[in-house]
XYZ file of N, CA, C and O in Angstrom:
768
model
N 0.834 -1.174 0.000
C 0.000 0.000 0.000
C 0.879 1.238 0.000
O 1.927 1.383 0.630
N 0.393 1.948 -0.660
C 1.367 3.260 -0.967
C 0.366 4.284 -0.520
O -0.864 4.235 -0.535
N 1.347 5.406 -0.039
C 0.561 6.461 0.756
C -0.567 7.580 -0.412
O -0.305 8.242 -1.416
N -1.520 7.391 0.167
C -2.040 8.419 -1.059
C -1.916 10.043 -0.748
O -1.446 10.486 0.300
N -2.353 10.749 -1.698
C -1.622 12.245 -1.587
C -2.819 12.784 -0.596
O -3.826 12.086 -0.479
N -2.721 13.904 0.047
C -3.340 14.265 1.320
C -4.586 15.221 -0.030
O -4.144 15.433 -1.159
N -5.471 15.494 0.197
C -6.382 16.225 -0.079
C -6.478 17.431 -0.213
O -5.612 17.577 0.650
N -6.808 18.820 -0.586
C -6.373 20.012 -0.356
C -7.544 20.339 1.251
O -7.287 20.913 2.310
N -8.685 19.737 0.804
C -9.484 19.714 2.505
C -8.998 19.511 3.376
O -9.665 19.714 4.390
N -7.649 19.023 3.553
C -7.360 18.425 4.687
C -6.111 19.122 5.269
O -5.694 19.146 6.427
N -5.563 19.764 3.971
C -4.894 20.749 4.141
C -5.070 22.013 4.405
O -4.112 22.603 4.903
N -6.171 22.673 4.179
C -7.369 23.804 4.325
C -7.711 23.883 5.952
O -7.277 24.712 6.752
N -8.605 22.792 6.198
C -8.196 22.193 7.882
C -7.599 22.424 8.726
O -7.959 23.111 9.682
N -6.164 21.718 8.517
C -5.426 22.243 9.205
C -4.619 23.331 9.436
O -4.089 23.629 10.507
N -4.528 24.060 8.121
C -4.366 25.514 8.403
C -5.702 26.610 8.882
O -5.580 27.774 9.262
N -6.546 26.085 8.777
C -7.753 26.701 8.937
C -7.542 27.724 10.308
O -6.832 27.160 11.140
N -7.913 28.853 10.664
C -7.710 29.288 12.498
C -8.788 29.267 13.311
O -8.686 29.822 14.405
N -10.427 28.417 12.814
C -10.744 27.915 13.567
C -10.492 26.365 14.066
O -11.293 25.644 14.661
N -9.431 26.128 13.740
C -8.971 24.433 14.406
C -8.203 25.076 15.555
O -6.980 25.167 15.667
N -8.944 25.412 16.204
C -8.229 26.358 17.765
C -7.287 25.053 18.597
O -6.320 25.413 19.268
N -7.648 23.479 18.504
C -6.728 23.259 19.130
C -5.637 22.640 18.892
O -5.233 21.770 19.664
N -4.709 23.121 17.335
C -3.468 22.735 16.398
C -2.910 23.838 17.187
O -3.685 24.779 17.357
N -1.838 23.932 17.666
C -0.635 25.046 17.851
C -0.881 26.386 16.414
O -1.136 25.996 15.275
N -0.792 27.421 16.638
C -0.807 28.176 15.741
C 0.555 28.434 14.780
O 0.664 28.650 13.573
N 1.415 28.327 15.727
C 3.193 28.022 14.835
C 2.838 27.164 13.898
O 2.928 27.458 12.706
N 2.457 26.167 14.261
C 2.640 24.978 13.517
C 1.545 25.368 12.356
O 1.818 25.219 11.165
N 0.411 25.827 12.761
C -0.625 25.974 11.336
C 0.282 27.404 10.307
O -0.065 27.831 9.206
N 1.207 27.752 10.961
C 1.936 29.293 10.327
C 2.784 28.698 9.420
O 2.932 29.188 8.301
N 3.278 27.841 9.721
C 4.628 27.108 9.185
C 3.911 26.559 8.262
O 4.105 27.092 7.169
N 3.145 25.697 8.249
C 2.416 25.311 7.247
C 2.263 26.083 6.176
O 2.902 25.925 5.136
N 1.214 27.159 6.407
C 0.871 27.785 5.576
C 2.806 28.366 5.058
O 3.532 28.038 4.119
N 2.895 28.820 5.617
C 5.116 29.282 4.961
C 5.333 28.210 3.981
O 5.859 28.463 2.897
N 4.881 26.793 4.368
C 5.655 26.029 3.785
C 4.632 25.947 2.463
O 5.281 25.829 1.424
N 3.320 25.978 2.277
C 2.498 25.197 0.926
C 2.999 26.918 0.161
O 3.319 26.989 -1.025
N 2.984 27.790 0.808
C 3.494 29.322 -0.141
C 4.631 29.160 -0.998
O 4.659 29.508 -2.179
N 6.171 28.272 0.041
C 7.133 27.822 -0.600
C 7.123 26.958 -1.907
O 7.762 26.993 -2.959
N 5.890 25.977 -1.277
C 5.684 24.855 -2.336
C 5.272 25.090 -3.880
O 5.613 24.674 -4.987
N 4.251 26.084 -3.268
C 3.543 26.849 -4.770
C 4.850 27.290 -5.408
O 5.139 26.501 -6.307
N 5.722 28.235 -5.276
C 6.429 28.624 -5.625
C 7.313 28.017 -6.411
O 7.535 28.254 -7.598
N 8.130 26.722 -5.274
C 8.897 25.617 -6.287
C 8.195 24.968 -7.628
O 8.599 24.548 -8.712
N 6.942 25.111 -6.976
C 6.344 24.238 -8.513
C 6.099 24.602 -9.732
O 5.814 23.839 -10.656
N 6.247 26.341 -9.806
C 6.197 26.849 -10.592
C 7.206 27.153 -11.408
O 7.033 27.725 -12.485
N 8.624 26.702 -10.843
C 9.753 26.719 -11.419
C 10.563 25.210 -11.921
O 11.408 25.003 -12.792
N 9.676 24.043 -10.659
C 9.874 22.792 -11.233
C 11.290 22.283 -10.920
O 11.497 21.193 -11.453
N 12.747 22.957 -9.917
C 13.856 22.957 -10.005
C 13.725 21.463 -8.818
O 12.930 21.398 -7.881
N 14.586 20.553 -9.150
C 14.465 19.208 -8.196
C 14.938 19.897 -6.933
O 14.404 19.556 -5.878
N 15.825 20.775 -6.922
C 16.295 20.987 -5.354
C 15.181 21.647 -4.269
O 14.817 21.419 -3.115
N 14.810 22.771 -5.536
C 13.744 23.689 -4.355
C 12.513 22.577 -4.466
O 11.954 22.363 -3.391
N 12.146 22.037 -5.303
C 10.806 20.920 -5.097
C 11.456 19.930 -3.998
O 10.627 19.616 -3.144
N 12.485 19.471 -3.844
C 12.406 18.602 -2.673
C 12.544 19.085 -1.170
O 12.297 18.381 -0.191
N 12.988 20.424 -1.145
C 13.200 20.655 0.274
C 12.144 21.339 0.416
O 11.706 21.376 1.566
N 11.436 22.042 -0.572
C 9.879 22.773 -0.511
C 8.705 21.436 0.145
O 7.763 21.695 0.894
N 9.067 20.005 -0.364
C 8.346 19.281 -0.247
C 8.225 18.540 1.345
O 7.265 18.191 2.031
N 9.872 18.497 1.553
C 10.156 18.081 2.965
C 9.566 18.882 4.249
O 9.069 18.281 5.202
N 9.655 20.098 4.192
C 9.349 21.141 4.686
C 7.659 20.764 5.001
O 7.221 20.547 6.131
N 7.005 20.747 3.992
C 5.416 20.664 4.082
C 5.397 19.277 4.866
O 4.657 19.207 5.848
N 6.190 18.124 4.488
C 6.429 17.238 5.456
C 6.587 17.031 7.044
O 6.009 16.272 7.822
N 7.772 18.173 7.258
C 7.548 18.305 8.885
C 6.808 18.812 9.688
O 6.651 18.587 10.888
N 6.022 19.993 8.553
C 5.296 20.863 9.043
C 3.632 19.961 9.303
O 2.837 20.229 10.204
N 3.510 19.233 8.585
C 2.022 18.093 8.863
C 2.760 17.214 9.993
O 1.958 17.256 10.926
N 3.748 16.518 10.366
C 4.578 16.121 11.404
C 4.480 16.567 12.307
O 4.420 16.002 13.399
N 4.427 17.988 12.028
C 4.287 18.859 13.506
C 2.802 18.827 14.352
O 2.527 18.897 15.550
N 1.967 18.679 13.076
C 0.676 18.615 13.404
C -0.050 17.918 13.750
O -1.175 18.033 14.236
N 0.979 16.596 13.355
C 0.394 14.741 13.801
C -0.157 14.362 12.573
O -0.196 13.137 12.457
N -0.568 14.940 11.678
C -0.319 14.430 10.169
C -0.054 13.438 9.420
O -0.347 13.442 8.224
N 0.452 12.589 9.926
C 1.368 11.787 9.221
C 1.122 10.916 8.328
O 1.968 10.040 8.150
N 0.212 10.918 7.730
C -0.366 10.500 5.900
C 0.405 11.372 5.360
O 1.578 11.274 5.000
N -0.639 12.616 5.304
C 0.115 13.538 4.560
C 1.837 13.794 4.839
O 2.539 13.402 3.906
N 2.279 14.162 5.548
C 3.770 14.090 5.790
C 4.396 13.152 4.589
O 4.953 13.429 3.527
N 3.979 11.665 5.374
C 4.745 10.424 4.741
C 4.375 10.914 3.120
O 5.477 11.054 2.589
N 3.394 11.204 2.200
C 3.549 11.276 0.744
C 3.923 12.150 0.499
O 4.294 12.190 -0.674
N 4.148 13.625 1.420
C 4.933 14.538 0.871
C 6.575 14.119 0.944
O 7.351 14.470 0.055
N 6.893 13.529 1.815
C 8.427 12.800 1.778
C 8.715 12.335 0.878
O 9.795 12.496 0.310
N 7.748 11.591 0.499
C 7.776 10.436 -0.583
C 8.228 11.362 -1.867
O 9.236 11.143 -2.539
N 7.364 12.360 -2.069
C 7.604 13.263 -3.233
C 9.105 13.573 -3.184
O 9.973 13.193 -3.970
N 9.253 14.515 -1.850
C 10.554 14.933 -2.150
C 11.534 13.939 -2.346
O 12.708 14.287 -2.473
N 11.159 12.535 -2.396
C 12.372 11.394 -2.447
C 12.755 11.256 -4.020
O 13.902 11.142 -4.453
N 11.502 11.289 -4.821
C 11.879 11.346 -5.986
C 12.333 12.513 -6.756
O 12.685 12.475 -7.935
N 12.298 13.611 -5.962
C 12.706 14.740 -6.647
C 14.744 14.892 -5.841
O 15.596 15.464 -6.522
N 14.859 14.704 -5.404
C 16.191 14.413 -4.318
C 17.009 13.510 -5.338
O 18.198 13.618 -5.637
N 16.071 12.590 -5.799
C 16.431 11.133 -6.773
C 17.011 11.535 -8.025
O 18.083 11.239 -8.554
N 15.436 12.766 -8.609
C 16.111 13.204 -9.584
C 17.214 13.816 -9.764
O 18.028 13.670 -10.676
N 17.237 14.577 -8.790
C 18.645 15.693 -8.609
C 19.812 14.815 -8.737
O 20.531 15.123 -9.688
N 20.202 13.810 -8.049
C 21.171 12.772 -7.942
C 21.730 12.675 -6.605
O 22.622 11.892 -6.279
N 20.894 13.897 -5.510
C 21.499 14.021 -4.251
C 21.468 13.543 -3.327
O 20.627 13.913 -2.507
N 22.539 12.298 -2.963
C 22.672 11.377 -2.328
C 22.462 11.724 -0.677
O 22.151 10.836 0.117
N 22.701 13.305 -0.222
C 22.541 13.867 1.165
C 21.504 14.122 1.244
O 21.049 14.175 2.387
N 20.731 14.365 0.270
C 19.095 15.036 0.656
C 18.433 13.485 0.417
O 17.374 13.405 1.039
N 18.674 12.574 -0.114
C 18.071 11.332 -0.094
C 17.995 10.758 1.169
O 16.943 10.311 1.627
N 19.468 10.745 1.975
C 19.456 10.178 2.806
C 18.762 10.952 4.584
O 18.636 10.461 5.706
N 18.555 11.931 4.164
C 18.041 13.069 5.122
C 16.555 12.431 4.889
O 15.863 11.907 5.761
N 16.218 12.600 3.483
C 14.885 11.994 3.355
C 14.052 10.880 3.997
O 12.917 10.813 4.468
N 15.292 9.855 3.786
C 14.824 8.403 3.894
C 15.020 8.890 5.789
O 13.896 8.717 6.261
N 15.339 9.057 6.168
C 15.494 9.360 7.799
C 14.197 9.613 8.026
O 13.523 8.648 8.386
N 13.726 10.534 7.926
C 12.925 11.105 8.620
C 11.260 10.179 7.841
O 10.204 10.266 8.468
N 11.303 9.639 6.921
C 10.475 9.101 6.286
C 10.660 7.743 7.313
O 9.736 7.723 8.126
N 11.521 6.715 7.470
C 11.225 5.786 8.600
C 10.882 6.648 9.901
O 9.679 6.418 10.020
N 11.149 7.300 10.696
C 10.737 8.140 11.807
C 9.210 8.524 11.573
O 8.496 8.343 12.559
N 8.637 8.987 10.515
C 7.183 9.296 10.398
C 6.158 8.257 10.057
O 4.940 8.303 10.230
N 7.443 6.618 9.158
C 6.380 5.539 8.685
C 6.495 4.865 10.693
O 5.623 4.123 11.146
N 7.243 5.161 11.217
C 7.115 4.084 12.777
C 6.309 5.160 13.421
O 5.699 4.575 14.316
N 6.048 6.165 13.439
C 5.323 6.936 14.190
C 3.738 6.628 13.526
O 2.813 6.474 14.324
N 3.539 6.566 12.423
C 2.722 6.191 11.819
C 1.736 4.872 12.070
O 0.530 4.633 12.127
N 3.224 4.044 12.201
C 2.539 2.430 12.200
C 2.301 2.419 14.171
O 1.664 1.533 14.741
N 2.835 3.351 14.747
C 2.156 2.999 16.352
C 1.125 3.796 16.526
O 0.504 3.613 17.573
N 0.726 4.680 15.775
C -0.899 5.473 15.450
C -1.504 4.658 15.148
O -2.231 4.347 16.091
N -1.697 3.930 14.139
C -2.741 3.269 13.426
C -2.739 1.416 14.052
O -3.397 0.581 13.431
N -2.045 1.082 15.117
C -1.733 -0.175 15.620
C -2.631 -0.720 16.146
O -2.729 -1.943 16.239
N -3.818 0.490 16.783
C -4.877 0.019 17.909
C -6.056 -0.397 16.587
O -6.328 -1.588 16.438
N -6.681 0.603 15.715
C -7.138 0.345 14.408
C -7.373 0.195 13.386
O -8.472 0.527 12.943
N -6.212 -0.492 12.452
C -5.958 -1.196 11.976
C -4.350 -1.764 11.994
O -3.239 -1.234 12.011
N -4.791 -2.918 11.982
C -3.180 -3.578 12.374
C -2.285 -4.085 11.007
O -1.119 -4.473 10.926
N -3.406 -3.900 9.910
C -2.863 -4.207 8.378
C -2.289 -2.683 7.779
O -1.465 -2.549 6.874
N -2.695 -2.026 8.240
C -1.972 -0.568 8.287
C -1.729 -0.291 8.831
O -1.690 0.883 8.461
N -1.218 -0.296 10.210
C 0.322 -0.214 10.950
C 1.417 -1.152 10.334
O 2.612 -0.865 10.259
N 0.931 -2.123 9.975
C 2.194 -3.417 9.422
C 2.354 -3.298 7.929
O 3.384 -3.914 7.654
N 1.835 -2.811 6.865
C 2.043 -1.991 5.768
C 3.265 -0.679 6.038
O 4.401 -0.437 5.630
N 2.374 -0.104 6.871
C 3.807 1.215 7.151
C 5.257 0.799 7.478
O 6.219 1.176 6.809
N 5.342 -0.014 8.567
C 5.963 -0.535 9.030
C 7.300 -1.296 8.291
O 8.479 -1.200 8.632
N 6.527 -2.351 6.786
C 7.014 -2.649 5.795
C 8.064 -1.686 5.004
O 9.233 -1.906 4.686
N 7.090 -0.334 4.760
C 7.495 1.013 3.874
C 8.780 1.271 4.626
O 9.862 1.284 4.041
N 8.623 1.535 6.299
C 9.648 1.711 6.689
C 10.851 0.970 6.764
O 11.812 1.740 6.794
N 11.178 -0.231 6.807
C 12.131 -1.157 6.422
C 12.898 -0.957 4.921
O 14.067 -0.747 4.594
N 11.924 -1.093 4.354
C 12.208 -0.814 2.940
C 13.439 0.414 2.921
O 14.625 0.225 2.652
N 12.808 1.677 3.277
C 13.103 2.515 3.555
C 14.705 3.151 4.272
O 15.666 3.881 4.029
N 14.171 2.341 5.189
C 15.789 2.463 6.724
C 16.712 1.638 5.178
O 17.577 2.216 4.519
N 16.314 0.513 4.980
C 17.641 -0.261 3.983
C 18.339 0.289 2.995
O 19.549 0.169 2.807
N 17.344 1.074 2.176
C 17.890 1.777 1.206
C 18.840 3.049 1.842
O 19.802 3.481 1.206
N 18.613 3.364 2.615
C 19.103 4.941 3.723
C 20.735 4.069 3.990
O 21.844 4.491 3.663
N 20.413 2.809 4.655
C 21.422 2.292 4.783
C 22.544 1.876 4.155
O 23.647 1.957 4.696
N 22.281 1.175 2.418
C 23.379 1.641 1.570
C 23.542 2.871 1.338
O 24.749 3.000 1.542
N 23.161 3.843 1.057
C 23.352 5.294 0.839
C 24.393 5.746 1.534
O 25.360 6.432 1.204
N 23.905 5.036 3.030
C 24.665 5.983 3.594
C 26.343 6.134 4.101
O 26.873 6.926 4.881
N 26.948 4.898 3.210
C 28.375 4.873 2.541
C 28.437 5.577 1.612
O 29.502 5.460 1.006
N 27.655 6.385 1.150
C 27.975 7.200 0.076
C 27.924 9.010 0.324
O 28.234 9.835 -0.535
N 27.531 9.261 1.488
C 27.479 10.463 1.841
C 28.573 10.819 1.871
O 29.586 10.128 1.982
N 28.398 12.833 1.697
C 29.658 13.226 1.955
C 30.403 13.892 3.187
O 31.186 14.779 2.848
N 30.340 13.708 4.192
C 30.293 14.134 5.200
C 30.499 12.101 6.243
O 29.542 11.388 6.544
N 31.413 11.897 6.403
C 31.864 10.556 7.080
C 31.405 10.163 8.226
O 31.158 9.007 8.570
N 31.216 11.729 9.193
C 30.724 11.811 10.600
C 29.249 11.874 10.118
O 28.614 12.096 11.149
N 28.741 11.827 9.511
C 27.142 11.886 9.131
C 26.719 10.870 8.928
O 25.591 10.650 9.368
N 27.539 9.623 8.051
C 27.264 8.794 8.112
C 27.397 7.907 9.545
O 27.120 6.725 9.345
N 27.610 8.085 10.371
C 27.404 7.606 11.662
C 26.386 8.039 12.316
O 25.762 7.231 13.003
N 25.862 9.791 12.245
C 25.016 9.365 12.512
C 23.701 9.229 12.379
O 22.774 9.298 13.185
N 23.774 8.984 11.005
C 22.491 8.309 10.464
C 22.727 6.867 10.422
O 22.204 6.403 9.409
N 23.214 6.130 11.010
C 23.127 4.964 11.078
C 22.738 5.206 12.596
O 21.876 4.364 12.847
N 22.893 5.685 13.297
C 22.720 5.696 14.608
C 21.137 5.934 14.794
O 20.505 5.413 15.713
N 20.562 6.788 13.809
C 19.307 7.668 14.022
C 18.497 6.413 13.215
O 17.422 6.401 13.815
N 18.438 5.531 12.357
C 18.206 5.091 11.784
C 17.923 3.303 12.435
O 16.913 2.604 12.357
N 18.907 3.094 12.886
C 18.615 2.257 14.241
C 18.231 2.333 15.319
O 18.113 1.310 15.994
N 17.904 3.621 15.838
C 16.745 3.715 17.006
C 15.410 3.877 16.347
O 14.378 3.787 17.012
N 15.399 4.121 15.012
C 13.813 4.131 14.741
C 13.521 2.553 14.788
O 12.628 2.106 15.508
N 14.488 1.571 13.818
C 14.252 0.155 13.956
C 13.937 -0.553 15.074
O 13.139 -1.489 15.023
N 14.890 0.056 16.858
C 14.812 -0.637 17.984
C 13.412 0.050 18.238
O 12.615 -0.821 18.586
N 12.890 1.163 18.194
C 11.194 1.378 18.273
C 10.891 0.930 17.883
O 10.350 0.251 18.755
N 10.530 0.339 16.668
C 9.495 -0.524 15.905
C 9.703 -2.097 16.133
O 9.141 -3.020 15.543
N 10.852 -2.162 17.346
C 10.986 -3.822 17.750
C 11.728 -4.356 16.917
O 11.880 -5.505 17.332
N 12.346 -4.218 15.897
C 13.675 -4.639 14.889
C 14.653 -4.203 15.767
O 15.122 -3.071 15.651
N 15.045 -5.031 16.703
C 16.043 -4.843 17.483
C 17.497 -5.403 16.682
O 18.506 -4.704 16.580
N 17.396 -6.517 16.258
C 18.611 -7.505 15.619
C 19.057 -6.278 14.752
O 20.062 -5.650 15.084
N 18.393 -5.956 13.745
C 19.157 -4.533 12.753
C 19.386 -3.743 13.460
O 20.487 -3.222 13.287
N 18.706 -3.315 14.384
C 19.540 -2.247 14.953
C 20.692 -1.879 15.911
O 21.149 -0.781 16.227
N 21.066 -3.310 16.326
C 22.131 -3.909 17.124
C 22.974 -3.746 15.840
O 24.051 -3.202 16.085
N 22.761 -4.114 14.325
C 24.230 -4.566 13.434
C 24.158 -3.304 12.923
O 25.307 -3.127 12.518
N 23.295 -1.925 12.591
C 23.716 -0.996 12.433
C 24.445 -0.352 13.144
O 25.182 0.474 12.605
N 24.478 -0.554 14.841
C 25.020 0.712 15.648
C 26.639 -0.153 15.647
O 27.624 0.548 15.877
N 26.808 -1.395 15.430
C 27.702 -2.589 14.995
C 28.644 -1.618 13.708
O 29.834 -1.308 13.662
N 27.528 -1.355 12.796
C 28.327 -0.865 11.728
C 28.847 0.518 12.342
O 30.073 0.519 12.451
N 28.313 1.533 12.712
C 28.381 2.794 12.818
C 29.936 2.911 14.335
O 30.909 3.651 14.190
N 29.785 2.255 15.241
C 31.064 1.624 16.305
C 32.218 1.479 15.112
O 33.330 2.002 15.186
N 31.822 0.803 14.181
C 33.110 0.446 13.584
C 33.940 1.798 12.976
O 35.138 2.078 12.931
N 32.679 2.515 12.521
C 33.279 3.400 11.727
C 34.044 4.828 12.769
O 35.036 5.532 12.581
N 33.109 4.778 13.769
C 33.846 5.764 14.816
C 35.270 5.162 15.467
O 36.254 5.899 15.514
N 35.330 3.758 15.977
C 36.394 3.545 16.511
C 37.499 2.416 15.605
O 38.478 1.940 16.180
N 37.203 2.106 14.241
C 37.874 0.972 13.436
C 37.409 -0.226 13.962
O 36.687 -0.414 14.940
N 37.936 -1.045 13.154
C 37.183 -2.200 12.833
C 37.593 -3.295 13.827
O 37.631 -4.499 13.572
N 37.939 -2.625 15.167
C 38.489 -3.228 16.319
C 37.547 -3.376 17.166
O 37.275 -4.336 17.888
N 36.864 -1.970 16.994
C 35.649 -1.730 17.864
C 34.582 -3.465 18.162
O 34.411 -3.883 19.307
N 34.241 -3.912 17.415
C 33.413 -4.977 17.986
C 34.404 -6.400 18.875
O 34.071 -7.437 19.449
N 35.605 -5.776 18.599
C 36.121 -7.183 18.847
C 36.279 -7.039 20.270
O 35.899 -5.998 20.807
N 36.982 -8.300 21.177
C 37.134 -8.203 22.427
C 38.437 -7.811 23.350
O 39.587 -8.226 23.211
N 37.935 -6.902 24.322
C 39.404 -6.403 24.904
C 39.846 -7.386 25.285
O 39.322 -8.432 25.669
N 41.748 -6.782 25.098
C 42.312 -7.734 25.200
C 42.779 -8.035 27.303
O 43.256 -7.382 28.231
N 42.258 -9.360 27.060
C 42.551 -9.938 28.539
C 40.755 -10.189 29.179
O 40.551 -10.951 30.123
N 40.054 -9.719 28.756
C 38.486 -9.774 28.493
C 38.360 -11.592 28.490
O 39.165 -12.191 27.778
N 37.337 -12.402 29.302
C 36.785 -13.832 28.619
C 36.305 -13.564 27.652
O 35.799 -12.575 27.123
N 36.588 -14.983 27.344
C 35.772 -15.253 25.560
C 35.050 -15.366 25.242
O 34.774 -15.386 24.043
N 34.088 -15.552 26.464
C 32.567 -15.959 26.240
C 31.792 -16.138 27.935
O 32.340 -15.993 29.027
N 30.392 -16.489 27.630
C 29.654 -16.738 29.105
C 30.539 -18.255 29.584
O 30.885 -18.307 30.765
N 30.774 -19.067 28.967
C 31.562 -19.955 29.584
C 33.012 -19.760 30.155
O 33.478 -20.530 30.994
N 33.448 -19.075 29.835
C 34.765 -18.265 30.638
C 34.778 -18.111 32.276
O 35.575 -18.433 33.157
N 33.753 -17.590 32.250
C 33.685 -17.078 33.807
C 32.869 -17.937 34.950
O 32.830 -17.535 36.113
């Protein structure tokens, strides 16, 4: 199941200023951000369409949103894609598992085939983030988006991945020594 696009009603809504009990920042930002959006779209450039898009993303995030959020991410993923920009992809895919697990523990109590659909998206998601994210440019970033990326997994109960990501990300902060055992350390629970 793929996220469908949010409605303009629903977007109307929540900027609306009789929804007295949304934070008003948050309905401001909004509205900042669909002004931005209009704007990018009228010029069509992959960079300003994806961070125009992300933006409208956090800003429904902010609001508890998170349909809409998750397909505006989604957008900016393919526009990030188009660009070829491997940092705004992987910024993407971040925060897109963070909104599909926030997502799938919203919808857990009613319906459990859509919490476990999202849930899916998000895997999908964290994996692809996860090759990527040998490819960033920035070395210390890639740590820690492996780091950020495996606490969304240990929330959603994918504990095992997120034990071999923070596995991977140890390695890369301290070399490839890091998992092994100090020396003079037992070898095991039978040691001791």
């Amino acid at each position: 199941m793929n996220p469908t696009a949010p409605n303009l009603a629903t977007t109307e809504a929540l900027m609306h200023p009789s929804n007295a009990l949304l934070p008003s920042r948050a309905r401001s930002a909004l509205r900042e951000a669909a002004k931005a959006l209009d704007l990018a779209e009228r010029h069509k450039q992959p960079l300003e369409m994806s961070l125009a898009l992300a933006q409208m993303a956090r800003c429904y995030r902010a609001l508890n949103a998170l349909g809409p959020a998750e397909w505006h991410l989604q957008q900016a993923l393919g526009w990030a894609r188009v660009l070829g920009a491997i940092d705004q992809a992987v910024e993407i895919l971040c925060l897109l598992a963070e909104t599909r697990c926030a997502l799938a523990e919203q919808l857990v109590e009613d319906d459990a085939r859509a919490s476990h659909a999202a849930l899916e998206r998000m895997r999908d998601g964290v994996f692809e983030a996860t090759a990527l994210a040998g490819h960033v440019a920035d070395p210390d970033w890639e740590i820690k988006v492996l780091l950020r990326i495996s606490d969304v997994l240990d929330r959603c109960g994918d504990h095992d991945d997120a034990v071999v990501l923070q596995s991977r990300a140890m390695r890369l902060m301290y070399g490839p020594h890091a998992a092994a055992e100090p020396a003079g350390a037992p070898a095991g629970p039978e040691a001791g």
